[in-house]
Amino acid sequence: MLSVKEYQTVSNIQGPLMMVEMVDEAKYGHIVDIELGDGSIRHGQILQVENDKVLVQVFEGTSGIDVKNSKVRFLARPLEFGVSPDILGRVFSGLGVPKDDGPEIIPEKRLDINGQPINPYGRDYPNEFIQTGISTIDGLNPLVRGQKLPIFSGSGLPHDDLTAQLARQATVLGKGEAFAVVFAAMGITFEAAQFFIDDLHNTGAIERAVMFVNLANDPAIERIATPRFALTAAEYLAYDQGMHVLVILNDMTNYCEALREISAARKEVPGRRGYPGYLYTDLATIYERAGRIKGNKGSITMVPVLTMPEDDKTHPVPDLTGYITEGQIILSRSLARQGVSPPTDVLPSLSRLKDKGIGEGKTREDHASLYNQLYAAYARGKEMQELATIMGEAALSDEDRKYMEFANKFEDRYISQDYYENRSVFQTLDLGWELLSMFDNVDLKRIDLQLIEKYMTKYRTGKSKAKEAAD
Amino acid sequence: MTEKRVGRVVKVAGPVVVAEGMAGARMYDVVRVGQLNLIGEIVELRGDTASIQVYEETTGIGPGEPVLDTEASLSVELGPGLIESIYDGIQRPLDALVEREGEFMSRGSDVPGLNREKKWRFKPTVSEGTKVSPGDIIGEVDETTLMVHKIMVPPDISGTIKSISEGEFTVVDTVAVCVAEDGTEHELMMMQRWPVREPRPISRRLAPEKLLVSGQRVVDTFFPITKGGTACVPGPFGTGKTVVQHQLAKWVDADVVVYVGCGERGNEMTDVLTEFPELKDPRSGEPLMRRSVLIANTSNMPVAAREASVYTGITLAEYFRDMGYTVALMADSTSRWAEAMREISTRLEEMPAEEGYPAYLGARIAAFYERAGRVQCLGSPDREGGLSVIGAVSPPGGDLSDSVVQATLHVVKVFWSLKGELAYQRHFPAIDWLTSYSFYKQYLRGCFEDKDQGREMEKMTGAAMGLLEQESELVEIVRLVGAEALSPRDRLALETARSIREDYLHQNAFHEVDTYTSMEKQYEMLKTVLHFHHQGLEAIQAGAETADIFKLAVREDIARAKYVPQEEIDKIRRIRDTIEQQMKPLHSTAASK
């Protein structure tokens, strides 16, 4: 072990940053301990070194630190997390310190929380369908193992219920493999975090969960490290222990704001809305840690949650996230007002990896054509709904009205779903066929005729019989 | 080797490292930084201090560590073995790295771009005593079943071939000796190097006049690109930029495809990696990988290497162009490249222009696209090569006023505008027909051997585009006063426009048959859609009801024409007969009324 050097040469303190002078042997990215005059310890990370001057970001904030009495120790290592199988079932702070009443973790090894990028050649393509029991995800935007699929939400929308349902119900068809949930809370309220913890308790899943909790009143700068701790734990569980890990990061908007705070304090040239120009790169180092590795059993599936300021999808945080993640599930305020729950805005939602995860042998042969048709019909129906609100229903042609009716039914029966209702993917698919049975073949251009025959017939016979009776 | 210059690190801030004691170093020299031996490039010189952009994560680097100047600028290795490779942004083979270091990237690795052990069969095409000058082809290697690799004289060597031998060689073995006029002897090997930031020399440039056929209907029919042309695909996330790029990479009729994944998703690159070896080239039936080179610098890999990756890609592409091949380069996404530039610029504390981007953004983008083109290659035998560049742009929020989009539109000749609304309706490719454009439209007719057919195709695309434009106007009217107010002819126009959109422009990239449509089939399909329109107009003339026309069973056949395989293309022709057969009775019922 290297000898740890201690300095009392703090020169400036500004916002979350601290300048230490006359330091030798400081390395970029390494961590420091700061001992305050009263003996308490804070933690920091080196952001920049220039000759003997070192710029440190202080995770717990700088309030109470003084220039004269503070001692800074350079620990000559990057920020690390000590992992062992015992981390399962435990709750940690945003800086990876146990926060529950459990014993200290005796680490099997210590891992740099920044991880290392996965070599694209070493990746395995995610193609295993995860059944979430939620129709709008399973049927229209299927999630696969190793995918990163964020939930774009807004303040006051039920993303917590949706993520809890996801964590509760997600399984891979026909397999009972070891799984784990890693939950990172960044700047969310005690209530929101507790809701999630309670839910895990109630289902017994807490034994297989690791939590990193940085609440709204915890130091903001700590949030920069929180998702990295969570992902280090996830990588260990996935690639060392061969588990399938679901990582939930809630809420990424708070993370980005913390990053902006540091950037502003460093007086960097800001990009859009004051966020630093490297926000994309920084977010990528988090999101890209999801995935699968060739020849390794485990996988990391990631569901980041973020609240869009003013429900604006073009805000830098959702925007840059959408460019990195493999799709997005968007919640809509107008649907929520209509009482649709979960209010999934189906049209702009997307899962990019769906095509390889569905179809014969994975889900069912009709899956792809079916969701294409549902999308097309719902898009048209949605347009008609809007037209009807402007001009009145009477102005619509019979055909247009049929599409509107479809959209209404679709929102009512397909999108709406109880948070405790676990629909199998087959139930979801059949529901899709049932709803589409109101259309004639000529309107179902995106589905092969054989499939229509095979899956639609049972819903149509009822209809045509009723028609005959009416005639 | 001579003593190399060694400086020392004075400052580390993210990917930028400042070193002093670097007097004599040149801009864009490659350096090795610190004990970890990280690769970097000099981007700024002030007196004897140099600012260095480092291609790897700099955690753990601190003042006092050594910086070694390699005195060479960032170069790539060119020679047999490039095809079927997958490289990172600075030409390190990712497959070899996995073998050596595992699935995660470690730092300071030094693996050459070309395999030094592998032997290739070299066949000379010139004999001893031949006078050669730069760019002359001296031999060939069958690199893959799809690719004959031409070995060329490097751009700085000329003279007389003293000896040349056939046989099995590695890329660094001497295959020929060339004596220059002043008597110096140059040993020629199959490998040569070229600095990535410098365009490779050519004899002269030609106008790009031949279509690069992609099998994507909306592209080929309405917004075609040529061999040697440039195109950009901007669009918000989720509109299918990457799928468009993948589709083009798979199906364009180029000899070589260079795909640069610049700052994009890791899983997408894996998709390309797993899919290309399985997909068959529609012309030769060979796996597509046998004509492809991949460069993957995903978003979580170091930002400076991302900046270099597009240059690495285009240099490889130019090298194949110089052999006389048609090359297509896809860069996904150039926005990430621009952002990498911005990030480095910020760390260098340069004065920013718009949105924090450096003032030289426009110049760099223009210079990059200008490396595309159809050219007369350097050297003999006489040959023509073409390099098409297709760049994806990811503007924030899909806003086309973004600096990168604007700078790109300034130089490219084809603009495929992706629209969110189309993507939400799952209309793919989501290329907006009203705002996209192509300056190469006039070359469409040249794709057809039959000149009349070419002219007809041109006319049909004009007619179809006219209907689509008419639709956008009519939709406004319908919004205001309802569909009932339209005349039967207008109603038919609306229906046909819908048919063009849904039955022709919409193309399913994941459908076995629909993923690629030959020019011949495009012609037949479009003709059929328009035939319905003409027949419909006649029927209306004869007094038929539009509702009856829209109900004809043949419309389902038109809708499914896209799924008719190439071998059964006659079926599409027969649909036109069916249209006539079914339309006829409407005339008579109308007459009898």
XYZ file of N, CA and C in Angstrom, chain A residues 25-30 47-52 78 112 114 116-126 140-141 146-148 152 235 239 266 268-272 277-278 280-281 284-285 288-294 313-314 318-320 322-328 346-350 352-356 371-372 375-376 379-380 383 387 390-391 395 397 400 441-442 444-449 452, chain B residues 8 10-15 20 35 57-63 65 86 94-95 97-98 102-107 235-239 241-242 263-271 273-275 296 298-303 306 336 339 342-343 346-347 350 352 355-356 393-398 423-427 478-484 498-499 502-503 506 508 510-511 552 555-556 559-560 563:
582
model
N 2.167 14.304 -7.017
C 1.681 12.947 -7.259
C 0.158 12.818 -7.238
N -0.566 13.868 -7.600
C -2.017 13.712 -7.717
C -2.327 13.188 -9.111
N -3.315 12.322 -9.195
C -3.694 11.755 -10.491
C -5.145 12.094 -10.794
N -5.387 12.358 -12.048
C -6.737 12.678 -12.503
C -7.707 11.538 -12.186
N -8.854 11.895 -11.650
C -9.889 10.896 -11.417
C -9.773 10.154 -10.091
N -8.664 10.343 -9.368
C -8.523 9.644 -8.088
C -9.335 10.341 -7.010
N -10.956 16.462 -10.275
C -11.533 16.807 -11.578
C -10.491 17.308 -12.548
N -9.428 17.859 -11.995
C -8.415 18.445 -12.857
C -7.131 18.582 -12.045
N -6.000 18.297 -12.672
C -4.717 18.589 -12.025
C -3.905 19.448 -12.961
N -3.322 20.493 -12.406
C -2.459 21.331 -13.217
C -1.231 21.641 -12.372
N -0.083 21.157 -12.796
C 1.127 21.237 -11.986
C 0.833 20.764 -10.568
N 0.981 21.655 -9.584
C 0.745 21.174 -8.227
C -0.630 21.579 -7.700
N -8.918 5.286 -7.766
C -10.215 5.814 -8.187
C -11.299 5.392 -7.206
N -13.429 -0.448 -9.607
C -13.531 0.949 -10.014
C -14.967 1.206 -10.467
N -16.199 3.353 -12.288
C -16.375 3.814 -13.661
C -16.435 2.666 -14.657
N -15.345 -0.341 -17.258
C -14.607 -0.219 -18.514
C -15.604 -0.418 -19.630
N -15.408 0.284 -20.753
C -16.367 0.077 -21.843
C -16.313 -1.361 -22.366
N -17.474 -1.884 -22.713
C -17.505 -3.223 -23.305
C -17.033 -3.113 -24.755
N -16.146 -3.961 -25.142
C -15.714 -4.038 -26.533
C -16.912 -4.477 -27.379
N -17.283 -3.696 -28.411
C -18.476 -4.063 -29.180
C -18.390 -5.479 -29.737
N -17.177 -5.936 -29.972
C -17.008 -7.281 -30.501
C -17.294 -8.334 -29.426
N -17.166 -7.916 -28.163
C -17.383 -8.862 -27.071
C -18.829 -8.929 -26.627
N -19.663 -8.071 -27.218
C -21.074 -8.062 -26.839
C -21.838 -9.191 -27.506
N -22.869 -9.623 -26.813
C -23.779 -10.583 -27.396
C -25.062 -9.820 -27.678
N -25.681 -10.081 -28.813
C -26.853 -9.278 -29.164
C -28.051 -9.675 -28.305
N -28.696 -8.683 -27.678
C -29.839 -9.017 -26.828
C -31.004 -9.526 -27.671
N -46.376 -4.189 -27.828
C -45.982 -3.160 -28.781
C -44.511 -2.782 -28.705
N -43.939 -2.805 -27.513
C -42.544 -2.386 -27.358
C -41.773 -3.399 -26.520
N -30.763 -7.333 -21.628
C -29.583 -6.605 -22.067
C -29.925 -5.280 -22.704
N -31.217 -4.948 -22.744
C -31.633 -3.696 -23.361
C -31.645 -2.577 -22.322
N -31.545 -1.340 -22.821
C -31.776 -0.187 -21.952
C -32.993 0.552 -22.481
N -39.868 7.782 -20.008
C -39.926 9.240 -20.024
C -41.236 9.643 -19.369
N -22.865 -5.085 -12.576
C -21.894 -5.805 -13.404
C -21.322 -6.998 -12.648
N -21.950 -10.458 -14.399
C -20.861 -11.130 -15.103
C -20.014 -12.022 -14.206
N -17.405 25.012 -12.504
C -16.092 25.020 -13.169
C -16.033 26.076 -14.248
N -17.475 26.139 -17.127
C -17.311 25.575 -18.466
C -18.291 26.227 -19.424
N -17.954 26.199 -20.709
C -18.871 26.728 -21.712
C -20.094 25.815 -21.745
N -21.280 26.342 -21.464
C -22.434 25.456 -21.406
C -22.978 25.103 -22.776
N -23.615 23.950 -22.854
C -24.325 23.576 -24.074
C -25.766 24.016 -23.944
N -26.711 23.197 -24.415
C -28.119 23.604 -24.342
C -28.610 23.666 -22.906
N -21.495 20.436 -22.396
C -21.392 19.894 -23.744
C -21.121 18.404 -23.762
N -20.572 17.872 -22.660
C -20.237 16.449 -22.641
C -21.341 15.607 -22.013
N -23.870 14.159 -23.312
C -24.108 12.938 -24.099
C -23.088 11.859 -23.733
N -21.817 12.238 -23.759
C -20.757 11.279 -23.465
C -20.908 10.734 -22.049
N -23.750 8.373 -21.798
C -23.429 7.131 -22.496
C -22.603 6.205 -21.609
N -21.705 6.777 -20.790
C -20.885 5.911 -19.938
C -21.750 5.218 -18.890
N -24.568 2.764 -21.493
C -23.955 1.705 -22.297
C -23.436 0.544 -21.450
N -23.565 0.669 -20.133
C -23.121 -0.459 -19.305
C -24.174 -1.563 -19.273
N -25.317 -1.314 -19.847
C -26.298 -2.392 -19.996
C -25.831 -3.307 -21.109
N -26.240 -4.545 -21.072
C -25.908 -5.417 -22.189
C -25.665 -6.851 -21.777
N -25.171 -7.589 -22.738
C -24.789 -8.977 -22.502
C -23.414 -9.189 -23.097
N -22.736 -10.184 -22.580
C -21.384 -10.455 -23.041
C -21.317 -11.878 -23.569
N -20.589 -12.020 -24.669
C -20.464 -13.344 -25.292
C -19.961 -14.364 -24.283
N -40.160 16.623 -24.609
C -39.286 15.524 -25.042
C -37.984 16.038 -25.649
N -37.982 17.308 -26.066
C -36.768 17.830 -26.702
C -35.823 18.470 -25.690
N -34.060 14.149 -21.738
C -34.704 13.075 -22.509
C -34.136 12.958 -23.930
N -33.797 14.078 -24.516
C -33.313 14.059 -25.895
C -32.039 13.226 -26.015
N -31.045 13.552 -25.193
C -29.778 12.826 -25.285
C -29.941 11.388 -24.819
N -32.613 9.573 -25.251
C -33.240 8.858 -26.363
C -32.254 8.494 -27.454
N -31.220 9.314 -27.602
C -30.215 9.006 -28.625
C -29.291 7.866 -28.204
N -29.256 7.560 -26.906
C -28.345 6.505 -26.455
C -29.095 5.199 -26.191
N -30.280 5.320 -25.587
C -30.987 4.113 -25.188
C -31.647 3.452 -26.393
N -32.067 2.234 -26.177
C -32.668 1.487 -27.282
C -34.176 1.598 -27.213
N -34.646 2.807 -27.405
C -36.079 3.065 -27.381
C -36.475 3.867 -26.152
N -37.768 4.026 -25.962
C -38.274 4.733 -24.797
C -39.755 4.441 -24.638
N -48.485 5.458 -26.663
C -47.992 4.345 -27.468
C -47.252 4.808 -28.722
N -47.771 5.830 -29.381
C -47.204 6.169 -30.697
C -45.735 6.583 -30.646
N -45.337 7.503 -29.799
C -43.902 7.844 -29.781
C -43.054 6.870 -28.958
N -43.657 5.906 -28.294
C -42.864 4.925 -27.558
C -42.283 3.924 -28.546
N -41.187 3.330 -28.152
C -40.468 2.500 -29.122
C -39.509 1.570 -28.396
N -36.282 -0.516 -29.673
C -35.481 -0.747 -30.875
C -35.051 -2.193 -31.052
N -35.022 -2.932 -29.962
C -34.454 -4.275 -30.070
C -35.541 -5.338 -30.218
N -36.783 -4.873 -30.406
C -37.882 -5.827 -30.381
C -37.784 -6.890 -31.465
N -37.297 -6.492 -32.650
C -37.436 -7.391 -33.792
C -36.728 -8.718 -33.626
N -35.621 -8.705 -32.890
C -34.890 -9.960 -32.733
C -35.408 -10.769 -31.549
N -48.187 -5.987 -34.253
C -47.965 -4.669 -33.649
C -47.864 -3.590 -34.720
N -47.343 -3.947 -35.889
C -47.311 -2.954 -36.965
C -48.718 -2.494 -37.319
N -50.304 -0.400 -34.533
C -49.746 0.950 -34.559
C -50.398 1.788 -35.644
N -50.458 1.210 -36.856
C -50.989 1.968 -37.986
C -52.448 2.329 -37.730
N -52.735 4.925 -34.918
C -52.294 6.248 -35.365
C -53.406 6.940 -36.138
N -54.049 6.167 -37.009
C -55.122 6.760 -37.796
C -56.314 7.094 -36.904
N -55.775 10.217 -34.988
C -55.961 11.389 -35.843
C -57.451 11.724 -35.918
N -59.663 14.974 -34.967
C -60.529 15.604 -35.955
C -61.943 15.746 -35.393
N -62.446 18.628 -33.202
C -62.504 19.922 -33.883
C -63.835 20.101 -34.610
N -64.197 19.067 -35.371
C -65.339 19.260 -36.274
C -66.595 18.518 -35.837
N -68.878 14.842 -38.779
C -68.121 15.174 -39.994
C -67.273 14.016 -40.483
N -66.304 10.316 -41.935
C -66.932 9.297 -42.772
C -67.078 8.028 -41.948
N -63.760 6.520 -41.199
C -63.012 7.282 -40.203
C -63.566 7.022 -38.804
N -60.170 -7.378 -44.202
C -58.805 -7.726 -44.612
C -58.097 -6.605 -45.369
N -58.864 -5.888 -46.204
C -58.225 -4.876 -47.036
C -57.626 -3.751 -46.183
N -56.174 -4.369 -43.378
C -55.094 -4.947 -42.585
C -53.899 -5.260 -43.481
N -53.390 -4.216 -44.115
C -52.355 -4.416 -45.126
C -51.050 -4.930 -44.556
N -50.806 -4.718 -43.299
C -49.487 -5.055 -42.756
C -49.407 -6.484 -42.234
N -50.489 -7.224 -42.393
C -50.462 -8.610 -41.902
C -50.658 -9.563 -43.077
N -49.900 -10.649 -43.071
C -50.065 -11.676 -44.091
C -51.441 -12.327 -43.942
N -52.028 -12.673 -45.089
C -53.371 -13.231 -45.057
C -53.460 -14.518 -44.246
N -53.895 -13.762 -40.699
C -55.240 -13.265 -40.395
C -56.191 -14.445 -40.256
N 6.847 16.148 -20.419
C 6.173 15.684 -19.206
C 4.810 16.354 -19.028
N 1.795 18.286 -17.502
C 1.603 19.310 -16.477
C 0.145 19.459 -16.064
N -0.769 19.043 -16.943
C -2.178 19.246 -16.610
C -3.021 18.124 -17.192
N -4.001 17.682 -16.427
C -4.943 16.685 -16.941
C -6.345 17.175 -16.664
N -7.158 17.297 -17.684
C -8.566 17.658 -17.526
C -9.360 16.809 -18.492
N -9.929 15.740 -18.014
C -10.704 14.844 -18.875
C -9.838 14.326 -20.000
N -10.320 14.368 -21.235
C -9.564 13.779 -22.341
C -8.418 14.656 -22.845
N 4.615 19.709 -21.216
C 5.657 20.674 -21.543
C 6.916 19.924 -21.987
N 2.610 6.538 -17.863
C 3.079 5.168 -17.664
C 2.147 4.166 -18.345
N -9.359 6.767 -21.808
C -9.731 7.310 -20.513
C -8.464 7.709 -19.738
N -8.472 8.937 -19.157
C -7.234 9.453 -18.550
C -7.166 9.304 -17.038
N -8.117 8.619 -16.418
C -8.063 8.444 -14.964
C -6.716 7.825 -14.568
N -6.109 8.412 -13.526
C -4.845 7.857 -13.064
C -3.627 8.529 -13.655
N -3.837 9.432 -14.599
C -2.700 10.164 -15.162
C -2.503 11.437 -14.335
N -1.265 11.795 -14.052
C -1.019 12.986 -13.257
C 0.219 13.719 -13.723
N 0.460 14.947 -13.220
C 1.618 15.734 -13.626
C 2.909 14.980 -13.381
N 4.256 12.756 -15.377
C 4.409 11.523 -16.160
C 4.948 11.852 -17.556
N -13.185 -5.466 -37.965
C -13.908 -4.485 -37.162
C -12.893 -3.763 -36.297
N -10.848 -4.850 -33.041
C -11.584 -5.163 -31.820
C -11.622 -6.667 -31.547
N -11.629 -7.459 -32.625
C -11.665 -8.903 -32.389
C -10.363 -9.376 -31.748
N -8.460 -7.567 -29.914
C -8.433 -7.054 -28.542
C -9.229 -7.944 -27.592
N -10.367 -8.459 -28.069
C -11.155 -9.355 -27.225
C -10.338 -10.598 -26.902
N -9.908 -9.661 -23.327
C -11.243 -9.914 -22.793
C -12.273 -8.955 -23.314
N -13.492 -9.119 -22.784
C -14.651 -8.420 -23.344
C -14.675 -6.933 -23.006
N -13.900 -6.530 -21.997
C -13.884 -5.110 -21.668
C -12.624 -4.472 -22.228
N -12.739 -3.215 -22.622
C -11.604 -2.529 -23.226
C -10.621 -2.114 -22.132
N -9.357 -2.466 -22.271
C -8.391 -1.937 -21.320
C -7.583 -0.861 -22.039
N -6.678 -0.228 -21.287
C -6.030 0.947 -21.858
C -4.608 0.665 -22.322
N -32.615 13.402 -38.332
C -33.917 13.062 -37.777
C -33.820 12.920 -36.287
N -34.927 13.178 -35.580
C -34.913 12.990 -34.136
C -34.744 11.515 -33.799
N -34.504 11.198 -32.532
C -34.291 9.787 -32.201
C -35.581 9.005 -32.416
N -35.410 7.750 -32.770
C -36.574 6.898 -32.952
C -37.200 7.008 -34.333
N -36.569 7.747 -35.251
C -37.151 7.852 -36.579
C -36.494 6.901 -37.557
N -32.984 6.441 -38.277
C -31.744 6.792 -38.981
C -30.858 5.583 -39.140
N -30.713 4.860 -38.038
C -29.792 3.737 -38.056
C -30.308 2.625 -38.957
N -19.814 6.975 -32.044
C -20.502 7.419 -30.837
C -21.925 6.928 -30.735
N -22.201 5.757 -31.293
C -23.559 5.243 -31.206
C -23.632 4.039 -30.275
N -24.751 3.341 -30.331
C -25.018 2.282 -29.366
C -24.179 1.025 -29.634
N -23.707 0.429 -28.532
C -22.916 -0.788 -28.657
C -23.715 -1.930 -29.245
N -24.957 -2.073 -28.791
C -25.769 -3.193 -29.269
C -26.047 -3.098 -30.765
N -26.128 -1.859 -31.273
C -26.357 -1.706 -32.707
C -25.161 -2.227 -33.505
N -23.966 -1.937 -33.021
C -22.776 -2.436 -33.706
C -22.758 -3.960 -33.651
N -23.152 -4.501 -32.504
C -23.204 -5.955 -32.378
C -24.196 -6.534 -33.375
N -25.292 -5.804 -33.563
C -26.291 -6.227 -34.533
C -25.670 -6.328 -35.929
N -22.571 -6.650 -36.594
C -21.574 -7.715 -36.561
C -22.166 -9.100 -36.691
N -23.352 -9.291 -36.090
C -23.935 -10.620 -36.168
C -24.722 -10.798 -37.452
N -25.214 -9.671 -37.990
C -26.110 -9.798 -39.133
C -25.366 -9.873 -40.470
N -16.102 0.755 -35.176
C -17.046 0.923 -34.078
C -16.398 1.692 -32.960
N -18.152 3.193 -30.021
C -19.459 3.411 -29.421
C -19.419 4.588 -28.459
N -20.600 5.013 -28.020
C -20.706 6.263 -27.260
C -19.944 6.228 -25.953
N -19.742 5.041 -25.390
C -19.046 4.997 -24.107
C -17.545 4.818 -24.273
N -17.087 4.689 -25.507
C -15.648 4.606 -25.734
C -15.113 6.034 -25.801
N -13.798 6.216 -25.586
C -13.281 7.573 -25.398
C -13.626 8.543 -26.532
N -13.887 9.767 -26.112
C -14.452 10.754 -27.006
C -13.469 11.191 -28.099
N -13.434 8.960 -30.975
C -14.646 9.150 -31.768
C -14.398 10.223 -32.818
N -22.319 13.040 -33.397
C -21.451 12.604 -32.283
C -20.012 13.001 -32.564
N -19.910 16.598 -31.769
C -19.900 16.797 -30.324
C -18.536 16.485 -29.738
N -16.553 19.413 -30.258
C -16.929 20.457 -29.315
C -16.320 20.194 -27.945
N -16.342 18.926 -27.548
C -15.830 18.598 -26.227
C -14.342 18.913 -26.132
N -13.837 22.683 -26.101
C -14.129 23.271 -24.797
C -12.951 23.091 -23.850
N -12.392 21.890 -23.863
C -11.266 21.625 -22.956
C -10.035 22.437 -23.333
N -11.183 27.057 -26.253
C -11.331 27.877 -27.456
C -12.630 28.665 -27.366
N -16.113 29.622 -28.312
C -17.113 28.863 -29.060
C -17.919 29.715 -30.024
N -24.004 27.283 -30.279
C -24.294 26.122 -29.437
C -23.037 25.500 -28.840
N -22.013 26.316 -28.638
C -20.792 25.802 -28.036
C -19.878 25.074 -29.007
N -27.316 12.425 -39.132
C -27.163 13.546 -38.207
C -28.247 13.409 -37.151
N -27.883 13.612 -35.909
C -28.854 13.485 -34.824
C -29.038 14.836 -34.153
N -29.866 15.700 -34.716
C -30.010 17.035 -34.147
C -30.779 16.989 -32.826
N -30.409 17.829 -31.870
C -31.120 17.838 -30.597
C -32.591 18.160 -30.822
N -33.442 17.328 -30.270
C -34.878 17.548 -30.392
C -35.380 17.470 -31.824
N -34.562 16.947 -32.729
C -34.985 16.845 -34.122
C -35.051 18.194 -34.821
N -42.727 8.139 -38.261
C -42.205 7.035 -37.463
C -43.243 6.574 -36.450
N -43.994 7.527 -35.880
C -44.992 7.135 -34.878
C -46.085 6.282 -35.504
N -46.363 6.514 -36.805
C -47.346 5.671 -37.483
C -46.700 4.391 -37.979
N -45.456 4.205 -37.633
C -44.660 3.071 -38.090
C -44.598 3.040 -39.623
N -44.545 4.245 -40.202
C -44.280 4.312 -41.630
C -42.764 4.397 -41.794
N -59.899 18.778 -46.206
C -60.694 17.790 -45.490
C -60.794 18.168 -44.017
N -59.682 18.633 -43.472
C -59.659 19.044 -42.079
C -60.703 20.142 -41.810
N -60.861 21.037 -42.784
C -61.738 22.186 -42.579
C -63.194 21.861 -42.863
N -63.454 21.161 -43.968
C -64.851 20.998 -44.377
C -65.297 19.549 -44.504
N -64.425 18.596 -44.246
C -64.834 17.194 -44.313
C -64.631 16.598 -45.689
N -64.507 15.275 -45.713
C -64.184 14.568 -46.957
C -65.329 14.636 -47.966
N -66.542 14.846 -47.469
C -67.709 14.845 -48.359
C -67.628 15.968 -49.394
N -52.648 7.769 -50.782
C -52.521 6.848 -49.654
C -51.878 5.542 -50.101
N -52.304 5.088 -51.291
C -51.759 3.848 -51.823
C -50.254 3.993 -52.098
N -48.670 3.902 -48.571
C -48.711 2.644 -47.819
C -48.231 1.452 -48.625
N -48.534 1.470 -49.927
C -48.215 0.282 -50.723
C -46.862 0.401 -51.414
N -43.899 2.803 -48.087
C -43.675 2.031 -46.868
C -42.946 0.739 -47.221
N -40.821 -2.605 -45.420
C -40.481 -3.281 -44.182
C -39.066 -3.866 -44.257
N -37.539 -5.542 -42.218
C -37.358 -6.839 -41.565
C -38.108 -7.955 -42.290
N -38.756 -7.605 -43.410
C -39.441 -8.635 -44.195
C -38.476 -9.170 -45.246
N -62.868 -2.291 -54.563
C -62.432 -3.373 -55.450
C -61.415 -4.288 -54.761
N -57.418 -4.068 -54.883
C -56.594 -3.169 -54.073
C -55.749 -3.943 -53.068
N -56.281 -5.067 -52.632
C -55.501 -5.880 -51.713
C -54.267 -6.445 -52.426
N -51.736 -3.780 -52.605
C -51.104 -3.593 -51.297
C -50.079 -4.684 -51.029
N -50.293 -5.848 -51.564
C -49.376 -6.949 -51.261
C -48.321 -7.179 -52.346
N -44.699 -7.786 -51.421
C -44.233 -9.069 -50.897
C -44.036 -10.111 -52.000
